[in-house]
Amino acid sequence: MRKPIIAGNWKMNKTAAEAEALINELKPLIAKSKPEVVICVPYTDLWIAKKAIEGSKIKLGAENVAWADSGAFTGEISADMLKEIGVEYVIIGHSERRQYFGETDKTVNMRLKQALAKGLKPIVCVGETLTEREKNKTKKVLKKQVLEGFKDVTDFSNIVIAYEPVWAIGTGKTATAEDANKTIGYIRSLVKKTWGADVAKALRIQYGGSMKPSNAKELMAMRNIDGGLIGGAALKAADFAGIVNYKD
Ligand code: PGA
């Protein structure tokens, strides 16, 4: 059985003071949650977030990690820096990183290998754009992202994949539950083909893209969907808790 994992991706939102307030509001709302709960917050919020989640079930994540140990990489944050704060998860290859900051499958692969080597748990994002979808290229794009992004990776036990169709991110458009399930099933079949049935069966794959309390239950009921990566709805305690508590 794969344990569901709901992760918030705060993106470039919330100052440290706002982060503390949001976490304090969230904690009682998810105290009895069954899924694993993670919040991935801006670097500047990590310290205060670590303190604020103490005594709760919430786990801490960052939104990226450098591929190098240290050195001349202005603007980057290393795995050791994150680990010292107590960060457990890192998002890698989010479509906004790919779209605005030149992230490629190659750099995703480098960051992923570094995260794994340092004992961080990566949430690796894949997904097609609207144009790719309309040109019937979804499978081709996902195949490239998975095969190149996960190149040379052998141990998937700490890895989570987030399938995020780019056209559904922040747009209010959600993939239908059936569609998301089918595409995630395809990603699982890709993993099975290259890394074997046991790896594919144990691997947790989230859906991301305008997930909210009103559609979480339907999405989470799907066989292949093991959780959600939540952007906009993670910025309001009640909405995020509504997704975490999708079963109630
Ligand atoms: P959204 O973002 O929930 O606001 O669509 C999801 C994501 O980008 O991770």
PDB file of C-alpha atoms and ligand atoms in Angstrom:
ATOM      1  CA  MET A   1       0.000   0.000   0.000  1.00  0.00           C
ATOM      2  CA  ARG A   2       1.279   3.445  -0.934  1.00  0.00           C
ATOM      3  CA  LYS A   3       0.754   6.077   1.756  1.00  0.00           C
ATOM      4  CA  PRO A   4      -0.922   9.167   0.297  1.00  0.00           C
ATOM      5  CA  ILE A   5       1.187  12.322   0.390  1.00  0.00           C
ATOM      6  CA  ILE A   6      -0.233  15.831   0.200  1.00  0.00           C
ATOM      7  CA  ALA A   7       2.399  18.510  -0.297  1.00  0.00           C
ATOM      8  CA  GLY A   8       1.949  22.264  -0.418  1.00  0.00           C
ATOM      9  CA  ASN A   9       4.074  24.218  -2.872  1.00  0.00           C
ATOM     10  CA  TRP A  10       4.028  27.775  -1.634  1.00  0.00           C
ATOM     11  CA  LYS A  11       6.065  29.081  -4.592  1.00  0.00           C
ATOM     12  CA  MET A  12       7.154  32.720  -4.065  1.00  0.00           C
ATOM     13  CA  ASN A  13       4.543  33.511  -1.444  1.00  0.00           C
ATOM     14  CA  LYS A  14       4.595  34.329   2.292  1.00  0.00           C
ATOM     15  CA  THR A  15       7.160  36.272   4.254  1.00  0.00           C
ATOM     16  CA  ALA A  16       8.596  34.578   7.324  1.00  0.00           C
ATOM     17  CA  ALA A  17       6.009  36.224   9.588  1.00  0.00           C
ATOM     18  CA  GLU A  18       3.189  35.211   7.251  1.00  0.00           C
ATOM     19  CA  ALA A  19       4.559  31.667   7.068  1.00  0.00           C
ATOM     20  CA  GLU A  20       4.515  31.331  10.835  1.00  0.00           C
ATOM     21  CA  ALA A  21       0.937  32.574  11.008  1.00  0.00           C
ATOM     22  CA  LEU A  22      -0.247  30.206   8.266  1.00  0.00           C
ATOM     23  CA  ILE A  23       1.396  27.180   9.883  1.00  0.00           C
ATOM     24  CA  ASN A  24      -0.083  28.014  13.274  1.00  0.00           C
ATOM     25  CA  GLU A  25      -3.510  28.244  11.681  1.00  0.00           C
ATOM     26  CA  LEU A  26      -2.992  24.995   9.798  1.00  0.00           C
ATOM     27  CA  LYS A  27      -1.700  22.808  12.626  1.00  0.00           C
ATOM     28  CA  PRO A  28      -4.948  22.171  14.516  1.00  0.00           C
ATOM     29  CA  LEU A  29      -6.862  21.655  11.259  1.00  0.00           C
ATOM     30  CA  ILE A  30      -4.731  18.727  10.177  1.00  0.00           C
ATOM     31  CA  ALA A  31      -3.894  17.235  13.571  1.00  0.00           C
ATOM     32  CA  LYS A  32      -5.759  14.013  12.782  1.00  0.00           C
ATOM     33  CA  SER A  33      -4.718  13.750   9.149  1.00  0.00           C
ATOM     34  CA  LYS A  34      -4.101  10.348   7.626  1.00  0.00           C
ATOM     35  CA  PRO A  35      -1.935  11.249   4.624  1.00  0.00           C
ATOM     36  CA  GLU A  36       1.659  12.353   4.946  1.00  0.00           C
ATOM     37  CA  VAL A  37       1.646  16.173   4.975  1.00  0.00           C
ATOM     38  CA  VAL A  38       4.504  18.283   3.629  1.00  0.00           C
ATOM     39  CA  ILE A  39       4.878  22.029   3.132  1.00  0.00           C
ATOM     40  CA  CYS A  40       7.482  23.218   0.632  1.00  0.00           C
ATOM     41  CA  VAL A  41       8.229  26.839   1.446  1.00  0.00           C
ATOM     42  CA  PRO A  42      10.568  29.599   0.220  1.00  0.00           C
ATOM     43  CA  TYR A  43      14.131  29.345   1.540  1.00  0.00           C
ATOM     44  CA  THR A  44      13.700  32.421   3.731  1.00  0.00           C
ATOM     45  CA  ASP A  45      10.748  30.762   5.512  1.00  0.00           C
ATOM     46  CA  LEU A  46      12.502  27.467   6.283  1.00  0.00           C
ATOM     47  CA  TRP A  47      13.921  28.339   9.701  1.00  0.00           C
ATOM     48  CA  ILE A  48      10.729  29.755  11.102  1.00  0.00           C
ATOM     49  CA  ALA A  49       8.667  27.008   9.479  1.00  0.00           C
ATOM     50  CA  LYS A  50      10.847  24.353  11.105  1.00  0.00           C
ATOM     51  CA  LYS A  51      10.146  25.890  14.506  1.00  0.00           C
ATOM     52  CA  ALA A  52       6.446  26.387  13.796  1.00  0.00           C
ATOM     53  CA  ILE A  53       5.794  22.756  12.744  1.00  0.00           C
ATOM     54  CA  GLU A  54       7.398  21.339  15.898  1.00  0.00           C
ATOM     55  CA  GLY A  55       5.117  18.852  17.593  1.00  0.00           C
ATOM     56  CA  SER A  56       2.897  18.507  14.509  1.00  0.00           C
ATOM     57  CA  LYS A  57       2.795  15.939  11.724  1.00  0.00           C
ATOM     58  CA  ILE A  58       3.833  18.465   9.110  1.00  0.00           C
ATOM     59  CA  LYS A  59       7.089  17.756   7.303  1.00  0.00           C
ATOM     60  CA  LEU A  60       9.291  20.423   5.827  1.00  0.00           C
ATOM     61  CA  GLY A  61      10.292  20.802   2.197  1.00  0.00           C
ATOM     62  CA  ALA A  62      12.206  23.286   0.040  1.00  0.00           C
ATOM     63  CA  GLU A  63      11.365  24.297  -3.517  1.00  0.00           C
ATOM     64  CA  ASN A  64      14.692  23.430  -5.138  1.00  0.00           C
ATOM     65  CA  VAL A  65      18.239  22.284  -4.357  1.00  0.00           C
ATOM     66  CA  ALA A  66      21.622  22.907  -5.994  1.00  0.00           C
ATOM     67  CA  TRP A  67      23.394  20.067  -7.802  1.00  0.00           C
ATOM     68  CA  ALA A  68      26.801  21.000  -6.374  1.00  0.00           C
ATOM     69  CA  ASP A  69      28.025  20.605  -2.805  1.00  0.00           C
ATOM     70  CA  SER A  70      29.181  24.224  -2.478  1.00  0.00           C
ATOM     71  CA  GLY A  71      31.071  26.897  -4.368  1.00  0.00           C
ATOM     72  CA  ALA A  72      30.587  29.631  -6.927  1.00  0.00           C
ATOM     73  CA  PHE A  73      26.879  29.224  -7.674  1.00  0.00           C
ATOM     74  CA  THR A  74      25.374  32.612  -6.842  1.00  0.00           C
ATOM     75  CA  GLY A  75      21.751  32.359  -5.806  1.00  0.00           C
ATOM     76  CA  GLU A  76      21.739  28.601  -5.244  1.00  0.00           C
ATOM     77  CA  ILE A  77      21.130  26.740  -1.972  1.00  0.00           C
ATOM     78  CA  SER A  78      22.941  23.497  -1.189  1.00  0.00           C
ATOM     79  CA  ALA A  79      21.610  20.227   0.182  1.00  0.00           C
ATOM     80  CA  ASP A  80      23.770  20.580   3.307  1.00  0.00           C
ATOM     81  CA  MET A  81      22.290  24.013   3.990  1.00  0.00           C
ATOM     82  CA  LEU A  82      18.800  22.540   3.765  1.00  0.00           C
ATOM     83  CA  LYS A  83      19.632  19.474   5.823  1.00  0.00           C
ATOM     84  CA  GLU A  84      21.037  21.561   8.650  1.00  0.00           C
ATOM     85  CA  ILE A  85      17.684  23.307   9.006  1.00  0.00           C
ATOM     86  CA  GLY A  86      15.866  19.980   9.073  1.00  0.00           C
ATOM     87  CA  VAL A  87      14.440  19.959   5.559  1.00  0.00           C
ATOM     88  CA  GLU A  88      13.242  16.519   4.481  1.00  0.00           C
ATOM     89  CA  TYR A  89      11.720  17.017   1.005  1.00  0.00           C
ATOM     90  CA  VAL A  90      12.726  19.079  -2.038  1.00  0.00           C
ATOM     91  CA  ILE A  91      10.727  19.887  -5.137  1.00  0.00           C
ATOM     92  CA  ILE A  92      12.810  19.402  -8.278  1.00  0.00           C
ATOM     93  CA  GLY A  93      11.975  20.376 -11.863  1.00  0.00           C
ATOM     94  CA  HIS A  94       8.777  22.286 -11.253  1.00  0.00           C
ATOM     95  CA  SER A  95       7.355  23.542 -14.563  1.00  0.00           C
ATOM     96  CA  GLU A  96       7.907  27.155 -13.458  1.00  0.00           C
ATOM     97  CA  ARG A  97      11.607  26.377 -13.012  1.00  0.00           C
ATOM     98  CA  ARG A  98      11.638  24.790 -16.462  1.00  0.00           C
ATOM     99  CA  GLN A  99       9.688  27.668 -18.026  1.00  0.00           C
ATOM    100  CA  TYR A 100      11.318  30.730 -16.441  1.00  0.00           C
ATOM    101  CA  PHE A 101      14.700  29.604 -15.141  1.00  0.00           C
ATOM    102  CA  GLY A 102      16.104  27.340 -17.809  1.00  0.00           C
ATOM    103  CA  GLU A 103      15.691  24.084 -15.914  1.00  0.00           C
ATOM    104  CA  THR A 104      16.099  21.090 -18.240  1.00  0.00           C
ATOM    105  CA  ASP A 105      15.825  17.331 -17.855  1.00  0.00           C
ATOM    106  CA  LYS A 106      19.601  17.318 -17.525  1.00  0.00           C
ATOM    107  CA  THR A 107      19.677  19.815 -14.635  1.00  0.00           C
ATOM    108  CA  VAL A 108      16.706  18.038 -13.060  1.00  0.00           C
ATOM    109  CA  ASN A 109      18.758  14.850 -13.184  1.00  0.00           C
ATOM    110  CA  MET A 110      21.788  16.547 -11.612  1.00  0.00           C
ATOM    111  CA  ARG A 111      19.717  18.080  -8.796  1.00  0.00           C
ATOM    112  CA  LEU A 112      17.890  14.802  -8.250  1.00  0.00           C
ATOM    113  CA  LYS A 113      21.095  12.783  -7.883  1.00  0.00           C
ATOM    114  CA  GLN A 114      22.487  15.329  -5.451  1.00  0.00           C
ATOM    115  CA  ALA A 115      19.298  15.284  -3.360  1.00  0.00           C
ATOM    116  CA  LEU A 116      19.389  11.482  -3.200  1.00  0.00           C
ATOM    117  CA  ALA A 117      23.096  11.397  -2.352  1.00  0.00           C
ATOM    118  CA  LYS A 118      22.443  13.798   0.520  1.00  0.00           C
ATOM    119  CA  GLY A 119      19.413  11.944   1.856  1.00  0.00           C
ATOM    120  CA  LEU A 120      16.797  14.502   0.833  1.00  0.00           C
ATOM    121  CA  LYS A 121      13.489  13.180  -0.522  1.00  0.00           C
ATOM    122  CA  PRO A 122      12.815  14.595  -3.981  1.00  0.00           C
ATOM    123  CA  ILE A 123       9.391  15.457  -5.362  1.00  0.00           C
ATOM    124  CA  VAL A 124      10.162  15.478  -9.070  1.00  0.00           C
ATOM    125  CA  CYS A 125       7.705  17.323 -11.306  1.00  0.00           C
ATOM    126  CA  VAL A 126       6.814  16.257 -14.832  1.00  0.00           C
ATOM    127  CA  GLY A 127       4.025  17.338 -17.145  1.00  0.00           C
ATOM    128  CA  GLU A 128       3.103  18.515 -20.621  1.00  0.00           C
ATOM    129  CA  THR A 129       2.184  22.018 -21.785  1.00  0.00           C
ATOM    130  CA  LEU A 130      -1.104  22.830 -23.492  1.00  0.00           C
ATOM    131  CA  THR A 131       0.539  22.959 -26.934  1.00  0.00           C
ATOM    132  CA  GLU A 132       2.179  19.595 -26.383  1.00  0.00           C
ATOM    133  CA  ARG A 133      -1.124  18.157 -25.267  1.00  0.00           C
ATOM    134  CA  GLU A 134      -2.985  19.559 -28.254  1.00  0.00           C
ATOM    135  CA  LYS A 135      -0.349  18.103 -30.576  1.00  0.00           C
ATOM    136  CA  ASN A 136      -0.810  14.705 -28.948  1.00  0.00           C
ATOM    137  CA  LYS A 137       2.704  14.780 -27.584  1.00  0.00           C
ATOM    138  CA  THR A 138       1.910  14.144 -23.926  1.00  0.00           C
ATOM    139  CA  LYS A 139       3.363  10.631 -23.817  1.00  0.00           C
ATOM    140  CA  LYS A 140       6.459  11.588 -25.758  1.00  0.00           C
ATOM    141  CA  VAL A 141       7.151  14.536 -23.450  1.00  0.00           C
ATOM    142  CA  LEU A 142       6.604  12.507 -20.298  1.00  0.00           C
ATOM    143  CA  LYS A 143       8.808   9.715 -21.569  1.00  0.00           C
ATOM    144  CA  LYS A 144      11.675  12.117 -22.174  1.00  0.00           C
ATOM    145  CA  GLN A 145      11.202  13.834 -18.813  1.00  0.00           C
ATOM    146  CA  VAL A 146      11.173  10.512 -16.969  1.00  0.00           C
ATOM    147  CA  LEU A 147      13.966   8.721 -18.840  1.00  0.00           C
ATOM    148  CA  GLU A 148      16.325  11.722 -18.851  1.00  0.00           C
ATOM    149  CA  GLY A 149      15.281  13.137 -15.500  1.00  0.00           C
ATOM    150  CA  PHE A 150      15.782   9.808 -13.714  1.00  0.00           C
ATOM    151  CA  LYS A 151      18.824   8.669 -15.683  1.00  0.00           C
ATOM    152  CA  ASP A 152      21.251   6.615 -13.551  1.00  0.00           C
ATOM    153  CA  VAL A 153      18.857   6.552 -10.601  1.00  0.00           C
ATOM    154  CA  THR A 154      18.510   3.087  -9.134  1.00  0.00           C
ATOM    155  CA  ASP A 155      16.799   3.578  -5.784  1.00  0.00           C
ATOM    156  CA  PHE A 156      13.305   5.046  -5.946  1.00  0.00           C
ATOM    157  CA  SER A 157      12.336   4.411  -2.331  1.00  0.00           C
ATOM    158  CA  ASN A 158      12.650   8.096  -1.339  1.00  0.00           C
ATOM    159  CA  ILE A 159      11.309   9.539  -4.582  1.00  0.00           C
ATOM    160  CA  VAL A 160       7.891  11.027  -5.232  1.00  0.00           C
ATOM    161  CA  ILE A 161       6.814  12.051  -8.733  1.00  0.00           C
ATOM    162  CA  ALA A 162       4.336  14.878  -9.237  1.00  0.00           C
ATOM    163  CA  TYR A 163       2.445  14.774 -12.515  1.00  0.00           C
ATOM    164  CA  GLU A 164       1.470  18.368 -13.201  1.00  0.00           C
ATOM    165  CA  PRO A 165      -0.053  19.137 -16.587  1.00  0.00           C
ATOM    166  CA  VAL A 166       1.240  22.681 -17.130  1.00  0.00           C
ATOM    167  CA  TRP A 167      -2.123  23.882 -18.491  1.00  0.00           C
ATOM    168  CA  ALA A 168      -3.770  22.967 -15.190  1.00  0.00           C
ATOM    169  CA  ILE A 169      -1.365  24.859 -12.924  1.00  0.00           C
ATOM    170  CA  GLY A 170      -2.877  27.951 -11.372  1.00  0.00           C
ATOM    171  CA  THR A 171      -5.495  28.117 -14.117  1.00  0.00           C
ATOM    172  CA  GLY A 172      -8.450  26.650 -12.280  1.00  0.00           C
ATOM    173  CA  LYS A 173      -8.555  23.939 -14.957  1.00  0.00           C
ATOM    174  CA  THR A 174      -8.108  20.491 -13.497  1.00  0.00           C
ATOM    175  CA  ALA A 175      -7.457  17.378 -15.502  1.00  0.00           C
ATOM    176  CA  THR A 176     -10.446  15.092 -15.059  1.00  0.00           C
ATOM    177  CA  ALA A 177      -9.785  12.440 -12.458  1.00  0.00           C
ATOM    178  CA  GLU A 178      -9.942   9.769 -15.165  1.00  0.00           C
ATOM    179  CA  ASP A 179      -7.502  11.640 -17.372  1.00  0.00           C
ATOM    180  CA  ALA A 180      -5.037  12.252 -14.548  1.00  0.00           C
ATOM    181  CA  ASN A 181      -5.313   8.621 -13.492  1.00  0.00           C
ATOM    182  CA  LYS A 182      -4.659   7.410 -17.013  1.00  0.00           C
ATOM    183  CA  THR A 183      -1.631   9.643 -17.531  1.00  0.00           C
ATOM    184  CA  ILE A 184      -0.189   8.753 -14.143  1.00  0.00           C
ATOM    185  CA  GLY A 185      -0.766   5.113 -15.092  1.00  0.00           C
ATOM    186  CA  TYR A 186       1.331   5.775 -18.184  1.00  0.00           C
ATOM    187  CA  ILE A 187       4.137   7.273 -16.048  1.00  0.00           C
ATOM    188  CA  ARG A 188       3.978   4.204 -13.814  1.00  0.00           C
ATOM    189  CA  SER A 189       4.230   1.940 -16.859  1.00  0.00           C
ATOM    190  CA  LEU A 190       7.322   3.856 -18.026  1.00  0.00           C
ATOM    191  CA  VAL A 191       8.943   3.326 -14.643  1.00  0.00           C
ATOM    192  CA  LYS A 192       7.973  -0.331 -14.725  1.00  0.00           C
ATOM    193  CA  LYS A 193       9.567  -0.844 -18.100  1.00  0.00           C
ATOM    194  CA  THR A 194      12.911   0.655 -17.091  1.00  0.00           C
ATOM    195  CA  TRP A 195      13.162   0.014 -13.363  1.00  0.00           C
ATOM    196  CA  GLY A 196      10.898  -2.984 -12.841  1.00  0.00           C
ATOM    197  CA  ALA A 197       7.482  -3.869 -11.484  1.00  0.00           C
ATOM    198  CA  ASP A 198       8.354  -3.628  -7.796  1.00  0.00           C
ATOM    199  CA  VAL A 199       9.704  -0.092  -8.141  1.00  0.00           C
ATOM    200  CA  ALA A 200       6.673   0.997 -10.166  1.00  0.00           C
ATOM    201  CA  LYS A 201       4.261  -0.503  -7.684  1.00  0.00           C
ATOM    202  CA  ALA A 202       5.822   1.154  -4.661  1.00  0.00           C
ATOM    203  CA  LEU A 203       6.426   4.573  -6.253  1.00  0.00           C
ATOM    204  CA  ARG A 204       4.145   7.376  -5.091  1.00  0.00           C
ATOM    205  CA  ILE A 205       2.883   9.629  -7.875  1.00  0.00           C
ATOM    206  CA  GLN A 206       0.975  12.805  -7.067  1.00  0.00           C
ATOM    207  CA  TYR A 207      -1.346  14.840  -9.219  1.00  0.00           C
ATOM    208  CA  GLY A 208      -0.851  18.621  -9.269  1.00  0.00           C
ATOM    209  CA  GLY A 209      -2.751  21.415 -10.982  1.00  0.00           C
ATOM    210  CA  SER A 210      -5.640  23.351  -9.458  1.00  0.00           C
ATOM    211  CA  MET A 211      -6.299  20.710  -6.851  1.00  0.00           C
ATOM    212  CA  LYS A 212      -8.733  21.994  -4.227  1.00  0.00           C
ATOM    213  CA  PRO A 213     -11.027  20.684  -1.488  1.00  0.00           C
ATOM    214  CA  SER A 214     -13.903  20.258  -3.945  1.00  0.00           C
ATOM    215  CA  ASN A 215     -12.012  17.936  -6.325  1.00  0.00           C
ATOM    216  CA  ALA A 216      -9.506  16.271  -3.978  1.00  0.00           C
ATOM    217  CA  LYS A 217     -11.742  13.365  -3.026  1.00  0.00           C
ATOM    218  CA  GLU A 218     -12.482  12.400  -6.612  1.00  0.00           C
ATOM    219  CA  LEU A 219      -8.835  12.652  -7.653  1.00  0.00           C
ATOM    220  CA  MET A 220      -7.587  10.776  -4.604  1.00  0.00           C
ATOM    221  CA  ALA A 221     -10.064   7.952  -5.215  1.00  0.00           C
ATOM    222  CA  MET A 222      -8.206   7.045  -8.408  1.00  0.00           C
ATOM    223  CA  ARG A 223      -6.088   3.930  -8.355  1.00  0.00           C
ATOM    224  CA  ASN A 224      -2.891   5.519  -9.632  1.00  0.00           C
ATOM    225  CA  ILE A 225      -3.073   8.839  -7.777  1.00  0.00           C
ATOM    226  CA  ASP A 226      -1.193   8.788  -4.477  1.00  0.00           C
ATOM    227  CA  GLY A 227      -1.409  12.408  -3.453  1.00  0.00           C
ATOM    228  CA  GLY A 228      -1.330  16.002  -4.547  1.00  0.00           C
ATOM    229  CA  LEU A 229       1.103  18.849  -5.037  1.00  0.00           C
ATOM    230  CA  ILE A 230      -0.883  21.918  -4.128  1.00  0.00           C
ATOM    231  CA  GLY A 231      -0.068  25.484  -5.156  1.00  0.00           C
ATOM    232  CA  GLY A 232      -2.742  28.145  -4.721  1.00  0.00           C
ATOM    233  CA  ALA A 233      -4.876  26.178  -2.279  1.00  0.00           C
ATOM    234  CA  ALA A 234      -1.855  25.595  -0.008  1.00  0.00           C
ATOM    235  CA  LEU A 235      -1.786  29.317   0.833  1.00  0.00           C
ATOM    236  CA  LYS A 236      -5.027  29.179   2.812  1.00  0.00           C
ATOM    237  CA  ALA A 237      -5.100  26.972   5.896  1.00  0.00           C
ATOM    238  CA  ALA A 238      -8.731  25.933   5.453  1.00  0.00           C
ATOM    239  CA  ASP A 239      -8.278  24.994   1.798  1.00  0.00           C
ATOM    240  CA  PHE A 240      -5.090  23.027   2.348  1.00  0.00           C
ATOM    241  CA  ALA A 241      -6.637  21.249   5.337  1.00  0.00           C
ATOM    242  CA  GLY A 242      -9.709  20.515   3.222  1.00  0.00           C
ATOM    243  CA  ILE A 243      -7.492  18.673   0.754  1.00  0.00           C
ATOM    244  CA  VAL A 244      -5.456  16.876   3.431  1.00  0.00           C
ATOM    245  CA  ASN A 245      -8.707  15.735   5.070  1.00  0.00           C
ATOM    246  CA  TYR A 246     -10.269  14.698   1.738  1.00  0.00           C
ATOM    247  CA  LYS A 247     -11.681  11.544   3.271  1.00  0.00           C
ATOM    248  CA  ASP A 248     -13.748  13.267   5.997  1.00  0.00           C
TER     249      ASP A 248
HETATM  250  P1  PGA B   1      -1.795  25.051  -8.389  1.00  0.00           P
HETATM  251  O1  PGA B   1      -0.231  24.770  -8.496  1.00  0.00           O
HETATM  252  O2  PGA B   1      -2.349  24.134  -7.347  1.00  0.00           O
HETATM  253  O3  PGA B   1      -1.897  26.517  -7.994  1.00  0.00           O
HETATM  254  O4  PGA B   1      -2.384  24.790  -9.728  1.00  0.00           O
HETATM  255  C1  PGA B   1       0.274  23.471  -8.409  1.00  0.00           C
HETATM  256  C2  PGA B   1       1.770  23.494  -8.577  1.00  0.00           C
HETATM  257  O5  PGA B   1       2.256  24.268  -9.409  1.00  0.00           O
HETATM  258  O6  PGA B   1       2.501  22.759  -7.896  1.00  0.00           O
END
